[in-house]
Amino acid sequence: MRVEFYSWGAAEEVTGSKHFLQIKDSTIMFDCGAFQGKRSEADAKNRTWPFDAGKVEAAVLTHAHYDHCGLMPLMPKKGYPGNIYTTPASRDLASLIMMDSAHIQAKDLEYLQKRAKKTGESFDLKPLYNEKDVISCLDQFITVSYHRPFLLADGVKATFYDAGHILGSAVTHVEINLNGQKMDIGMSGDLGRKNLPILRDPEIIPPVDYLVMESTYGNRLHDPIEMAMDKLTEVINRTVERGGKIIIPSFAVERTQELVYFIHLLHDKNRIPQIPVYVDSPMATNATSIFRVHQECYDEETREAFIAHHKNPFGFNELRYVTSQEESKELNALKEPAIIISSSGMCEAGRILHHLLHNIEDARNTILIVGYMAENTLGRKIQEKQLEVKIFGDMYKLKAEVDVLNTFSAHADYNDILNYIAKLDYHKLKEIFLVHGEKEAQANLQKLLTEKGYKATIVKPGEKYQLQTG
Ligand SMILES: [Zn+2]
């Protein structure tokens, strides 16, 4: 039986996830993510398509992050007629994220066209996809709950297990049984961490012969997530005491819901004063309603703290979801202490900009950084506490307190990954393929795994790896 594994994305890098299993004549694809990073480079890579979508027999989406689902709408456009299997929560979140991308692409294009018209340059770039493409892609989705086996191809069964990374995320256990020959393969997708709010801990899959494993933090250890509650409490109380506001730039999906959940718990325990909390991001509001309906993804703690008491984890008296722009602007006139959570996460666009502009020069306020800030972004400049930063073309003095809460990562660190692998059957596991990581992270994880007696291979883009039965 011929079985091959190869990747056309997230191989020796962290974005653009596209992994393939070739099982006899069937090609199974896992994720169709977009490349991110420097705009021109990422765009060129997203327009390169080194495989034949028409030959793919089945596609799986491991979770709804843009670097995993962002190019899925291109699959039908490129001739893929088959099913896209994912969990119900991932389907709903992916729909939101792919639609948002279609809107952003249309807006970007409009801007670039206008600019080209002014300068007289020729311009013929088209968006990768539009809203119609997203809708026709959604027509091909088949949702499958955790622990419900389904057929990917003849003799190839798959089962989703909770990856504990974002709502709906899954580790896929693939079971091949062809003409009496058997092989089990695990596809990690992105692996989460223990004790993340709302989500269950990553689930251990049944024994496998081969494991494809992400390695984003193969050289890092995170602070325990429990520290987030204490730090959040301190920051909020300190700021409220001096009469200030807490401004939190946050990604709309997952991070915002985690923050709302934590603040709700802190309110319930009377650890912070009952000040108003505003979530000012239409995308975050939409994402929260998806979180609200997918209670099947919640961990025990969330069920006990909220659901058992018929309470909404993402709603409480002091919390407002701001929708209209007028309402958003009204927040600028607020004089009393409040918490404002807004996006974009890296402060590059969106409503967070006017909240920063109105609050950054007041030393009573706090800007709380809760996510990754890429180089050259406004978020990174604030994180670095630069004395002055540019917002909407004008310079502002950074007088507000800046605090960084870096315990929120949704990815396993190297200890989490080693502990996960240690729970799999050592004798059955022949090889681990490392994907979704940068050079140093992958090299370190490979070294650690080798020391423990595993065969670990860093996957190169486009290279084919033979998997052996028996
Ligand atoms: Zn992810």
Coordinates of C-alpha atoms and ligand atoms in Angstrom, one line a residue:
M1 CA 0.0 0.0 0.0
R2 CA 1.5 3.4 -1.1
V3 CA 1.0 6.2 1.5
E4 CA 2.8 9.5 1.2
F5 CA 2.7 12.7 3.2
Y6 CA 3.6 16.2 1.8
S7 CA 3.0 19.8 2.5
W8 CA 2.5 22.9 0.3
G9 CA 2.3 25.4 3.2
A10 CA 3.3 25.7 6.9
A11 CA 6.4 23.7 6.0
E12 CA 9.4 25.4 7.7
E13 CA 7.1 28.4 8.4
V14 CA 4.0 29.1 10.4
T15 CA 1.3 30.2 7.9
G16 CA -0.4 28.8 4.8
S17 CA -1.2 25.3 6.2
K18 CA -1.8 22.8 3.3
H19 CA -1.0 19.2 4.1
F20 CA -1.7 16.1 2.0
L21 CA -2.0 12.4 2.5
Q22 CA -1.7 10.4 -0.7
I23 CA -3.3 7.0 0.1
K24 CA -3.1 4.7 -3.0
D25 CA -5.1 6.8 -5.6
S26 CA -6.8 9.1 -3.1
T27 CA -5.5 12.5 -2.2
I28 CA -6.7 13.9 1.1
M29 CA -6.0 17.5 2.0
F30 CA -5.8 19.0 5.5
D31 CA -6.4 22.8 5.6
C32 CA -6.1 25.3 2.9
G33 CA -4.7 28.3 4.8
A34 CA -3.5 31.7 3.6
F35 CA 0.1 32.8 3.9
Q36 CA 0.5 35.9 6.1
G37 CA 3.3 38.3 6.7
K38 CA 4.8 41.0 4.4
R39 CA 1.9 42.0 2.2
S40 CA 3.5 41.6 -1.3
E41 CA 5.3 38.4 -0.5
A42 CA 2.3 36.8 1.1
D43 CA 0.1 37.9 -1.8
A44 CA 2.5 36.3 -4.3
K45 CA 2.5 33.0 -2.4
N46 CA -1.3 33.0 -2.1
R47 CA -1.5 33.3 -5.8
T48 CA 0.8 30.3 -6.4
W49 CA -1.0 27.0 -6.6
P50 CA 1.4 24.1 -6.8
F51 CA -1.1 21.3 -6.7
D52 CA -4.2 20.2 -8.7
A53 CA -7.3 20.9 -6.6
G54 CA -9.4 18.8 -9.1
K55 CA -7.5 15.7 -8.0
V56 CA -8.2 16.1 -4.3
E57 CA -10.7 13.5 -3.1
A58 CA -11.6 14.9 0.3
A59 CA -10.6 18.0 2.3
V60 CA -10.5 18.5 6.1
L61 CA -10.4 21.8 7.9
T62 CA -8.7 21.4 11.3
H63 CA -9.8 24.8 12.7
A64 CA -11.0 28.3 11.6
H65 CA -7.9 30.4 11.9
Y66 CA -7.1 32.4 8.7
D67 CA -3.8 30.6 8.2
H68 CA -5.7 27.3 8.0
C69 CA -9.0 28.2 6.2
G70 CA -8.1 31.5 4.4
L71 CA -7.7 30.0 0.9
M72 CA -10.5 27.3 1.2
P73 CA -12.8 29.4 -1.0
L74 CA -10.2 29.0 -3.8
M75 CA -10.7 25.2 -3.8
P76 CA -14.0 25.2 -5.6
K77 CA -12.7 27.9 -8.0
K78 CA -9.8 25.7 -8.8
G79 CA -12.0 22.7 -9.6
Y80 CA -12.4 20.9 -6.3
P81 CA -15.9 19.3 -6.3
G82 CA -15.7 17.3 -3.0
N83 CA -16.6 17.7 0.6
I84 CA -14.9 19.8 3.2
Y85 CA -15.1 18.1 6.6
T86 CA -14.9 20.1 9.8
T87 CA -16.6 20.4 13.2
P88 CA -19.8 22.5 13.4
A89 CA -18.1 25.3 15.4
S90 CA -15.2 25.5 12.9
R91 CA -17.6 25.8 10.0
D92 CA -19.4 28.7 11.6
L93 CA -16.2 30.5 12.6
A94 CA -14.6 29.8 9.2
S95 CA -17.6 31.3 7.4
L96 CA -17.1 34.5 9.4
I97 CA -13.4 34.6 8.8
M98 CA -13.5 33.8 5.1
M99 CA -16.3 36.4 4.6
D100 CA -14.3 39.0 6.5
S101 CA -11.3 38.3 4.2
A102 CA -13.5 38.7 1.1
H103 CA -14.6 42.2 2.4
I104 CA -11.0 43.2 3.3
Q105 CA -9.8 42.1 -0.2
A106 CA -12.5 44.1 -1.9
K107 CA -11.7 47.2 0.2
D108 CA -8.0 46.9 -0.3
L109 CA -8.5 46.6 -4.0
E110 CA -10.7 49.7 -4.2
Y111 CA -8.0 51.6 -2.4
L112 CA -5.2 50.3 -4.6
Q113 CA -7.3 51.1 -7.7
K114 CA -7.9 54.6 -6.6
R115 CA -4.2 55.1 -5.9
A116 CA -3.2 53.7 -9.3
K117 CA -5.7 56.1 -11.0
K118 CA -4.0 59.0 -9.3
T119 CA -0.5 58.0 -10.2
G120 CA -1.4 56.8 -13.6
E121 CA 0.0 53.3 -13.0
S122 CA -1.6 50.3 -14.7
F123 CA -3.5 48.0 -12.4
D124 CA -5.0 44.7 -13.1
L125 CA -4.8 42.8 -9.8
K126 CA -8.0 40.9 -8.8
P127 CA -9.0 39.8 -5.3
L128 CA -8.3 36.1 -4.6
Y129 CA -12.0 35.6 -4.0
N130 CA -15.2 37.4 -3.3
E131 CA -18.3 36.8 -1.1
K132 CA -19.9 34.6 -3.8
D133 CA -16.9 32.3 -3.8
V134 CA -17.1 32.0 0.0
I135 CA -20.8 31.0 -0.2
S136 CA -20.2 28.4 -2.8
C137 CA -17.3 27.0 -0.7
L138 CA -19.6 26.8 2.3
D139 CA -22.0 24.7 0.3
Q140 CA -19.3 22.0 0.2
F141 CA -18.9 21.8 4.0
I142 CA -20.0 18.7 5.9
T143 CA -19.9 19.1 9.6
V144 CA -19.0 16.2 11.9
S145 CA -18.9 16.3 15.7
Y146 CA -16.0 15.1 17.8
H147 CA -15.7 11.3 18.2
R148 CA -18.0 10.6 15.2
P149 CA -16.0 8.5 12.6
F150 CA -16.6 9.4 9.0
L151 CA -15.2 8.1 5.6
L152 CA -12.7 10.2 3.7
A153 CA -12.1 7.7 0.9
D154 CA -12.4 3.9 0.4
G155 CA -10.8 2.3 3.4
V156 CA -9.9 5.6 5.0
K157 CA -11.8 6.6 8.1
A158 CA -11.3 9.8 10.2
T159 CA -12.4 10.9 13.6
F160 CA -12.1 14.4 15.2
Y161 CA -10.7 14.9 18.7
D162 CA -10.7 18.2 20.5
A163 CA -7.4 20.0 19.9
G164 CA -8.2 22.6 22.7
H165 CA -6.7 25.4 20.5
I166 CA -9.7 27.5 19.5
L167 CA -13.5 26.8 19.5
G168 CA -14.1 23.8 17.2
S169 CA -10.4 22.9 16.7
A170 CA -9.7 19.3 16.0
V171 CA -6.8 16.8 15.9
T172 CA -7.7 14.3 13.2
H173 CA -7.2 10.6 13.7
V174 CA -6.9 8.8 10.3
E175 CA -7.4 5.1 10.2
I176 CA -6.4 3.3 6.9
N177 CA -7.5 -0.3 6.3
L178 CA -6.9 -1.3 2.7
N179 CA -6.8 -5.0 1.6
G180 CA -6.0 -6.0 5.1
Q181 CA -3.1 -3.5 5.4
K182 CA -3.5 -1.0 8.2
M183 CA -2.0 2.3 9.2
D184 CA -3.0 5.0 11.7
I185 CA -2.0 8.7 11.2
G186 CA -2.5 11.7 13.5
M187 CA -2.9 15.2 12.1
S188 CA -2.4 17.6 15.0
G189 CA -3.7 20.8 13.3
D190 CA -2.8 23.5 15.8
L191 CA -2.5 22.0 19.3
G192 CA -3.8 24.0 22.3
R193 CA -2.8 24.1 25.9
K194 CA -4.2 22.9 29.2
N195 CA -6.6 25.2 31.2
L196 CA -7.3 27.7 28.5
P197 CA -10.6 29.5 29.4
I198 CA -13.8 28.1 27.8
L199 CA -12.1 25.2 25.9
R200 CA -11.4 21.6 26.9
D201 CA -7.8 20.5 27.2
P202 CA -6.3 18.9 24.1
E203 CA -7.6 15.3 23.8
I204 CA -5.2 12.4 23.3
I205 CA -5.9 10.4 20.1
P206 CA -5.8 6.6 19.8
P207 CA -2.3 5.1 19.0
V208 CA -0.8 6.1 15.6
D209 CA 2.0 4.9 13.4
Y210 CA 2.8 8.5 12.2
L211 CA 2.1 11.9 13.7
V212 CA 2.1 15.2 11.9
M213 CA 2.7 17.7 14.6
E214 CA 2.7 21.5 14.8
S215 CA 5.8 23.2 16.3
T216 CA 5.0 26.9 16.6
Y217 CA 6.5 27.1 20.1
G218 CA 9.0 24.3 19.8
N219 CA 11.6 26.5 21.6
R220 CA 9.3 28.3 24.1
L221 CA 7.6 27.8 27.4
H222 CA 4.5 29.9 28.4
D223 CA 3.6 31.3 31.7
P224 CA 0.6 29.3 33.1
I225 CA -2.7 30.6 32.0
E226 CA -3.9 30.8 35.7
M227 CA -1.6 33.9 36.0
A228 CA -3.8 35.8 33.6
M229 CA -6.6 36.2 36.1
D230 CA -4.4 37.7 38.8
K231 CA -2.6 40.0 36.4
L232 CA -5.8 41.2 34.9
T233 CA -7.2 41.9 38.4
E234 CA -4.2 43.9 39.3
V235 CA -4.2 46.0 36.1
I236 CA -8.0 46.7 36.3
N237 CA -7.9 47.7 40.0
R238 CA -4.8 49.8 39.7
T239 CA -6.3 51.7 36.7
V240 CA -9.7 52.2 38.3
E241 CA -8.2 53.6 41.5
R242 CA -6.6 56.4 39.5
G243 CA -9.8 57.0 37.6
G244 CA -8.6 55.7 34.3
K245 CA -9.8 53.5 31.5
I246 CA -8.4 50.1 30.4
I247 CA -8.0 49.9 26.6
I248 CA -7.4 46.4 25.3
P249 CA -6.6 45.8 21.6
S250 CA -7.7 42.2 20.9
F251 CA -8.3 39.7 18.1
A252 CA -12.0 39.4 17.4
V253 CA -12.1 35.6 17.6
E254 CA -11.2 33.6 20.7
R255 CA -9.1 36.2 22.5
T256 CA -12.0 38.7 23.0
Q257 CA -14.3 35.9 24.2
E258 CA -11.6 34.7 26.6
L259 CA -11.2 38.2 28.0
V260 CA -15.0 38.7 28.4
Y261 CA -15.2 35.3 30.1
F262 CA -12.4 36.2 32.5
I263 CA -13.8 39.6 33.3
H264 CA -17.2 38.0 33.9
L265 CA -15.6 35.6 36.4
L266 CA -13.8 38.5 38.1
H267 CA -17.1 40.4 38.4
D268 CA -18.9 37.4 39.9
K269 CA -16.1 37.0 42.4
N270 CA -16.1 40.7 43.3
R271 CA -12.4 40.9 42.5
I272 CA -12.9 44.0 40.4
P273 CA -15.3 46.9 40.7
Q274 CA -18.5 46.8 38.6
I275 CA -17.4 49.2 35.9
P276 CA -18.8 49.2 32.4
V277 CA -17.2 46.8 29.8
Y278 CA -17.5 47.6 26.1
V279 CA -16.7 45.1 23.3
D280 CA -16.4 47.5 20.3
S281 CA -15.9 45.3 17.3
P282 CA -18.7 44.1 15.0
M283 CA -16.6 41.0 14.1
A284 CA -16.0 40.2 17.8
T285 CA -19.7 40.5 18.4
N286 CA -20.5 38.1 15.6
A287 CA -17.8 35.7 16.8
T288 CA -19.2 35.8 20.3
S289 CA -22.7 34.8 19.1
I290 CA -21.0 31.7 17.5
F291 CA -19.3 31.0 20.8
R292 CA -22.6 31.3 22.5
V293 CA -24.4 28.6 20.5
H294 CA -21.6 26.0 20.5
Q295 CA -21.9 24.9 24.1
E296 CA -20.8 21.4 23.0
C297 CA -17.2 22.8 22.9
Y298 CA -17.1 24.2 26.4
D299 CA -15.1 22.6 29.2
E300 CA -16.5 21.5 32.5
E301 CA -15.5 24.7 34.3
T302 CA -17.5 26.8 31.9
R303 CA -20.5 24.5 32.2
E304 CA -20.4 24.6 36.0
A305 CA -19.7 28.3 36.4
F306 CA -22.3 29.5 33.9
I307 CA -24.4 27.0 32.0
A308 CA -25.5 25.1 35.1
H309 CA -26.8 28.4 36.4
H310 CA -28.5 29.4 33.1
K311 CA -26.0 32.2 32.7
N312 CA -24.4 33.3 29.5
P313 CA -20.6 33.3 29.9
F314 CA -20.4 36.1 27.4
G315 CA -23.0 38.4 28.8
F316 CA -23.4 40.3 32.2
N317 CA -25.1 43.5 33.3
E318 CA -22.1 45.8 32.9
L319 CA -21.2 44.4 29.4
R320 CA -22.2 46.1 26.2
Y321 CA -21.6 44.9 22.6
V322 CA -21.2 48.1 20.6
T323 CA -22.4 47.8 17.0
S324 CA -23.0 51.2 15.4
Q325 CA -20.2 53.6 14.6
E326 CA -22.1 56.4 16.4
E327 CA -22.2 54.3 19.6
S328 CA -18.5 53.6 19.2
K329 CA -17.7 57.3 18.9
E330 CA -19.8 58.1 22.0
L331 CA -17.3 56.1 24.0
N332 CA -14.8 58.8 23.4
A333 CA -16.8 61.1 25.7
L334 CA -16.6 58.6 28.6
K335 CA -15.3 60.3 31.8
E336 CA -15.6 57.4 34.2
P337 CA -13.4 54.2 34.4
A338 CA -14.4 51.6 31.9
I339 CA -12.9 48.6 30.0
I340 CA -12.9 48.9 26.2
I341 CA -12.0 45.8 24.2
S342 CA -11.6 46.5 20.5
S343 CA -9.9 45.3 17.3
S344 CA -7.8 45.0 15.2
G345 CA -5.6 42.9 17.4
M346 CA -2.3 44.6 16.3
C347 CA -3.8 48.1 16.2
E348 CA -3.4 48.3 12.4
A349 CA -6.9 49.2 11.5
G350 CA -10.4 49.3 13.0
R351 CA -12.1 51.0 15.9
I352 CA -9.2 50.4 18.3
L353 CA -7.4 53.3 16.6
H354 CA -9.9 56.0 17.8
H355 CA -9.9 54.6 21.3
L356 CA -6.1 54.7 21.4
L357 CA -6.1 58.3 20.0
H358 CA -8.5 59.5 22.7
N359 CA -6.9 57.7 25.6
I360 CA -3.1 57.3 24.9
E361 CA -2.1 60.8 26.3
D362 CA -3.8 60.4 29.7
A363 CA -1.5 58.9 32.3
R364 CA -4.5 57.5 34.3
N365 CA -5.3 55.1 31.5
T366 CA -3.8 51.7 30.7
I367 CA -3.3 50.0 27.4
L368 CA -3.2 46.3 28.0
I369 CA -1.5 44.1 25.4
V370 CA -2.9 40.6 25.3
G371 CA -1.7 39.2 22.0
Y372 CA 1.2 38.9 19.6
M373 CA 2.2 42.2 18.0
A374 CA 4.1 41.8 14.7
E375 CA 7.1 44.0 13.9
N376 CA 6.3 47.5 12.6
T377 CA 2.7 47.5 13.8
L378 CA 1.3 50.2 16.0
G379 CA 0.7 47.6 18.6
R380 CA 4.4 46.7 18.7
K381 CA 5.4 50.3 19.0
I382 CA 3.0 50.7 22.0
Q383 CA 4.3 47.4 23.5
E384 CA 7.9 48.8 23.2
K385 CA 6.7 51.9 25.0
Q386 CA 7.9 54.3 22.4
L387 CA 7.6 57.9 23.6
E388 CA 5.4 59.0 20.7
V389 CA 3.4 57.0 18.2
K390 CA 1.6 57.9 15.0
I391 CA -2.2 57.4 14.8
F392 CA -4.2 58.5 11.7
G393 CA -1.1 60.5 10.5
D394 CA -0.6 62.5 13.7
M395 CA 1.9 62.0 16.5
Y396 CA 0.6 61.3 20.1
K397 CA 2.6 61.1 23.3
L398 CA 2.4 57.7 25.0
K399 CA 1.5 58.7 28.5
A400 CA -0.9 55.8 29.4
E401 CA 0.5 52.9 31.3
V402 CA 1.3 49.9 29.1
D403 CA 1.0 46.4 30.4
V404 CA 1.7 43.1 28.6
L405 CA -0.2 40.0 29.5
N406 CA 1.5 37.2 27.6
T407 CA 0.0 34.2 29.2
F408 CA -2.8 33.9 26.6
S409 CA -1.2 31.9 23.8
A410 CA -3.5 29.3 22.3
H411 CA -0.6 27.1 21.1
A412 CA 1.1 24.3 23.1
D413 CA 4.7 25.1 24.2
Y414 CA 7.4 22.4 23.8
N415 CA 6.6 20.9 27.2
D416 CA 3.0 20.6 26.2
I417 CA 3.9 19.0 22.9
L418 CA 6.3 16.5 24.6
N419 CA 3.7 15.6 27.2
Y420 CA 1.1 15.1 24.5
I421 CA 3.4 12.8 22.5
A422 CA 4.4 10.9 25.6
K423 CA 0.8 9.8 26.1
L424 CA 0.7 8.2 22.7
D425 CA 1.8 4.5 22.2
Y426 CA 5.7 4.8 22.0
H427 CA 6.2 1.5 20.3
K428 CA 3.6 2.0 17.6
L429 CA 4.8 5.6 16.7
K430 CA 7.4 5.3 13.9
E431 CA 7.9 8.9 13.0
I432 CA 6.8 12.4 13.8
F433 CA 6.7 15.0 11.0
L434 CA 7.1 18.6 12.2
V435 CA 5.2 21.3 10.5
H436 CA 3.9 24.8 11.3
G437 CA 7.1 26.2 12.9
E438 CA 10.0 28.5 12.3
K439 CA 13.6 27.2 12.0
E440 CA 14.8 27.6 15.6
A441 CA 11.5 26.3 17.0
Q442 CA 11.6 23.2 14.8
A443 CA 15.2 22.5 15.3
N444 CA 14.8 22.6 19.1
L445 CA 11.7 20.4 19.1
Q446 CA 13.4 17.9 16.8
K447 CA 16.4 17.8 19.2
L448 CA 14.2 17.2 22.2
L449 CA 12.2 14.5 20.5
T450 CA 15.4 12.8 19.3
E451 CA 16.8 12.8 22.8
K452 CA 13.6 10.9 23.9
G453 CA 14.2 8.3 21.2
Y454 CA 11.7 9.5 18.6
K455 CA 12.3 9.8 14.9
A456 CA 11.4 13.4 14.1
T457 CA 11.6 14.9 10.6
I458 CA 11.3 18.6 9.7
V459 CA 9.0 18.7 6.7
K460 CA 10.3 20.6 3.6
P461 CA 7.7 22.2 1.3
G462 CA 6.8 19.9 -1.6
E463 CA 9.0 17.0 -0.5
K464 CA 7.3 13.6 -0.4
Y465 CA 7.7 11.3 2.6
Q466 CA 6.9 7.6 2.3
L467 CA 4.9 6.0 5.1
Q468 CA 5.4 2.3 5.7
T469 CA 2.9 -0.3 6.9
G470 CA 3.8 -3.1 9.3
Ligands
ZN1 ZN -4.5 28.2 14.9

